[in-house]
């Protein structure tokens, strides 16, 4: 009976360690997903800032090419940044603007690119 009790205790301890490891991995994955989502939102915000610079709301002439970095302080994006670039390509007499933004949060980054005319 003592041997059976020791066996059961050992099996339960091993199961507890396995469950603890699974919970820890799940928590790390969730945190990484949140940071990647914030980095994507920071990149989207950067693209919107860039498009606003290329096509200003007042209808005046826009600016391109440029390179600008934005430090975001809004709720949910604090400690995130967006590095935004713009390039201009002329194809068959038409100007095409490419605005590219790299959003970074907590060491993770996502990139969004938009082409506009």
mmCIF file of C-alpha atoms in Angstrom:
data_model
loop_
_atom_site.group_PDB
_atom_site.id
_atom_site.type_symbol
_atom_site.label_atom_id
_atom_site.label_comp_id
_atom_site.label_asym_id
_atom_site.label_seq_id
_atom_site.Cartn_x
_atom_site.Cartn_y
_atom_site.Cartn_z
ATOM 1 C CA UNK A 1 0.000 0.000 0.000
ATOM 2 C CA UNK A 2 2.916 2.378 0.695
ATOM 3 C CA UNK A 3 4.391 1.661 -2.742
ATOM 4 C CA UNK A 4 1.031 2.389 -4.392
ATOM 5 C CA UNK A 5 0.737 5.668 -2.494
ATOM 6 C CA UNK A 6 4.238 6.733 -3.573
ATOM 7 C CA UNK A 7 3.420 5.812 -7.167
ATOM 8 C CA UNK A 8 0.201 7.859 -7.110
ATOM 9 C CA UNK A 9 1.995 10.852 -5.538
ATOM 10 C CA UNK A 10 4.729 10.678 -8.200
ATOM 11 C CA UNK A 11 2.214 10.490 -11.045
ATOM 12 C CA UNK A 12 0.246 13.433 -9.599
ATOM 13 C CA UNK A 13 3.455 15.495 -9.230
ATOM 14 C CA UNK A 14 4.413 14.820 -12.855
ATOM 15 C CA UNK A 15 0.918 15.795 -14.017
ATOM 16 C CA UNK A 16 1.091 19.004 -11.959
ATOM 17 C CA UNK A 17 4.425 19.946 -13.566
ATOM 18 C CA UNK A 18 3.041 19.257 -17.065
ATOM 19 C CA UNK A 19 -0.070 21.355 -16.408
ATOM 20 C CA UNK A 20 2.047 24.192 -14.981
ATOM 21 C CA UNK A 21 4.239 24.169 -18.101
ATOM 22 C CA UNK A 22 1.189 24.268 -20.383
ATOM 23 C CA UNK A 23 -0.272 27.229 -18.487
ATOM 24 C CA UNK A 24 3.068 29.091 -18.638
ATOM 25 C CA UNK A 25 3.375 28.523 -22.408
ATOM 26 C CA UNK A 26 -0.204 29.690 -22.941
ATOM 27 C CA UNK A 27 0.456 32.888 -20.974
ATOM 28 C CA UNK A 28 3.582 33.651 -23.017
ATOM 29 C CA UNK A 29 1.747 33.040 -26.289
ATOM 30 C CA UNK A 30 -1.117 35.300 -25.229
ATOM 31 C CA UNK A 31 1.274 38.105 -24.283
ATOM 32 C CA UNK A 32 3.073 37.795 -27.621
ATOM 33 C CA UNK A 33 -0.230 37.897 -29.523
ATOM 34 C CA UNK A 34 -1.235 41.080 -27.677
ATOM 35 C CA UNK A 35 2.097 42.741 -28.519
ATOM 36 C CA UNK A 36 1.850 41.679 -32.182
ATOM 37 C CA UNK A 37 -1.674 43.091 -32.358
ATOM 38 C CA UNK A 38 -0.480 46.380 -30.849
ATOM 39 C CA UNK A 39 2.452 46.487 -33.288
ATOM 40 C CA UNK A 40 0.026 45.980 -36.187
ATOM 41 C CA UNK A 41 -2.200 48.797 -34.884
ATOM 42 C CA UNK A 42 0.860 51.035 -34.507
ATOM 43 C CA UNK A 43 1.823 50.278 -38.125
ATOM 44 C CA UNK A 44 -1.729 51.048 -39.282
ATOM 45 C CA UNK A 45 -1.625 54.336 -37.360
ATOM 46 C CA UNK A 46 1.695 55.176 -39.017
ATOM 47 C CA UNK A 47 0.238 54.519 -42.477
ATOM 48 C CA UNK A 48 -2.664 56.860 -41.702
ATOM 49 C CA UNK A 49 -0.227 59.565 -40.537
ATOM 50 C CA UNK A 50 1.794 59.037 -43.734
ATOM 51 C CA UNK A 51 -1.233 59.228 -46.018
ATOM 52 C CA UNK A 52 -2.297 62.387 -44.206
ATOM 53 C CA UNK A 53 1.106 63.858 -45.028
ATOM 54 C CA UNK A 54 0.914 62.808 -48.699
ATOM 55 C CA UNK A 55 -2.711 63.939 -49.103
ATOM 56 C CA UNK A 56 -3.199 66.762 -46.574
ATOM 57 C CA UNK A 57 -6.758 67.477 -45.422
ATOM 58 C CA UNK A 58 -6.519 71.124 -46.492
ATOM 59 C CA UNK A 59 -6.036 69.997 -50.107
ATOM 60 C CA UNK A 60 -2.576 71.502 -50.467
ATOM 61 C CA UNK A 61 0.416 69.777 -51.982
ATOM 62 C CA UNK A 62 1.631 66.754 -50.094
ATOM 63 C CA UNK A 63 5.124 65.675 -49.163
ATOM 64 C CA UNK A 64 6.862 62.573 -50.503
ATOM 65 C CA UNK A 65 9.484 61.105 -50.125
ATOM 66 C CA UNK A 66 9.944 61.255 -46.373
ATOM 67 C CA UNK A 67 11.043 59.214 -43.381
ATOM 68 C CA UNK A 68 9.454 59.947 -40.027
ATOM 69 C CA UNK A 69 9.217 58.141 -36.701
ATOM 70 C CA UNK A 70 6.223 58.586 -34.424
ATOM 71 C CA UNK A 71 6.266 57.706 -30.722
ATOM 72 C CA UNK A 72 2.722 56.718 -29.843
ATOM 73 C CA UNK A 73 1.336 57.617 -26.418
ATOM 74 C CA UNK A 74 -2.335 56.766 -26.872
ATOM 75 C CA UNK A 75 -3.975 54.212 -24.565
ATOM 76 C CA UNK A 76 -3.189 50.724 -25.780
ATOM 77 C CA UNK A 77 -0.298 51.908 -27.965
ATOM 78 C CA UNK A 78 1.862 53.547 -25.312
ATOM 79 C CA UNK A 79 5.517 52.558 -25.606
ATOM 80 C CA UNK A 80 4.924 51.723 -29.280
ATOM 81 C CA UNK A 81 6.392 53.489 -32.289
ATOM 82 C CA UNK A 82 5.837 53.690 -36.032
ATOM 83 C CA UNK A 83 8.565 54.344 -38.572
ATOM 84 C CA UNK A 84 6.938 55.662 -41.746
ATOM 85 C CA UNK A 85 8.478 56.057 -45.191
ATOM 86 C CA UNK A 86 7.060 57.281 -48.462
ATOM 87 C CA UNK A 87 8.329 56.710 -51.967
ATOM 88 C CA UNK A 88 7.057 58.009 -55.293
ATOM 89 C CA UNK A 89 6.999 56.059 -58.555
ATOM 90 C CA UNK A 90 5.805 57.429 -61.887
ATOM 91 C CA UNK A 91 4.265 54.830 -64.208
ATOM 92 C CA UNK A 92 2.994 55.931 -67.624
ATOM 93 C CA UNK A 93 2.637 59.518 -66.444
ATOM 94 C CA UNK A 94 0.774 58.587 -63.226
ATOM 95 C CA UNK A 95 2.252 59.171 -59.777
ATOM 96 C CA UNK A 96 1.935 56.303 -57.281
ATOM 97 C CA UNK A 97 2.802 56.842 -53.630
ATOM 98 C CA UNK A 98 3.922 53.915 -51.494
ATOM 99 C CA UNK A 99 3.571 54.536 -47.764
ATOM 100 C CA UNK A 100 5.231 51.887 -45.619
ATOM 101 C CA UNK A 101 5.007 51.769 -41.832
ATOM 102 C CA UNK A 102 6.834 49.523 -39.385
ATOM 103 C CA UNK A 103 5.061 49.391 -36.032
ATOM 104 C CA UNK A 104 7.086 48.233 -33.029
ATOM 105 C CA UNK A 105 5.811 47.296 -29.561
ATOM 106 C CA UNK A 106 7.762 45.498 -26.883
ATOM 107 C CA UNK A 107 10.462 44.349 -29.270
ATOM 108 C CA UNK A 108 7.979 42.859 -31.760
ATOM 109 C CA UNK A 109 7.169 44.530 -35.060
ATOM 110 C CA UNK A 110 4.671 44.403 -37.904
ATOM 111 C CA UNK A 111 4.821 46.173 -41.267
ATOM 112 C CA UNK A 112 1.953 47.628 -43.312
ATOM 113 C CA UNK A 113 2.353 48.979 -46.828
ATOM 114 C CA UNK A 114 -0.198 50.980 -48.826
ATOM 115 C CA UNK A 115 0.004 52.202 -52.406
ATOM 116 C CA UNK A 116 -2.119 55.232 -53.257
ATOM 117 C CA UNK A 117 -2.712 57.443 -56.261
#
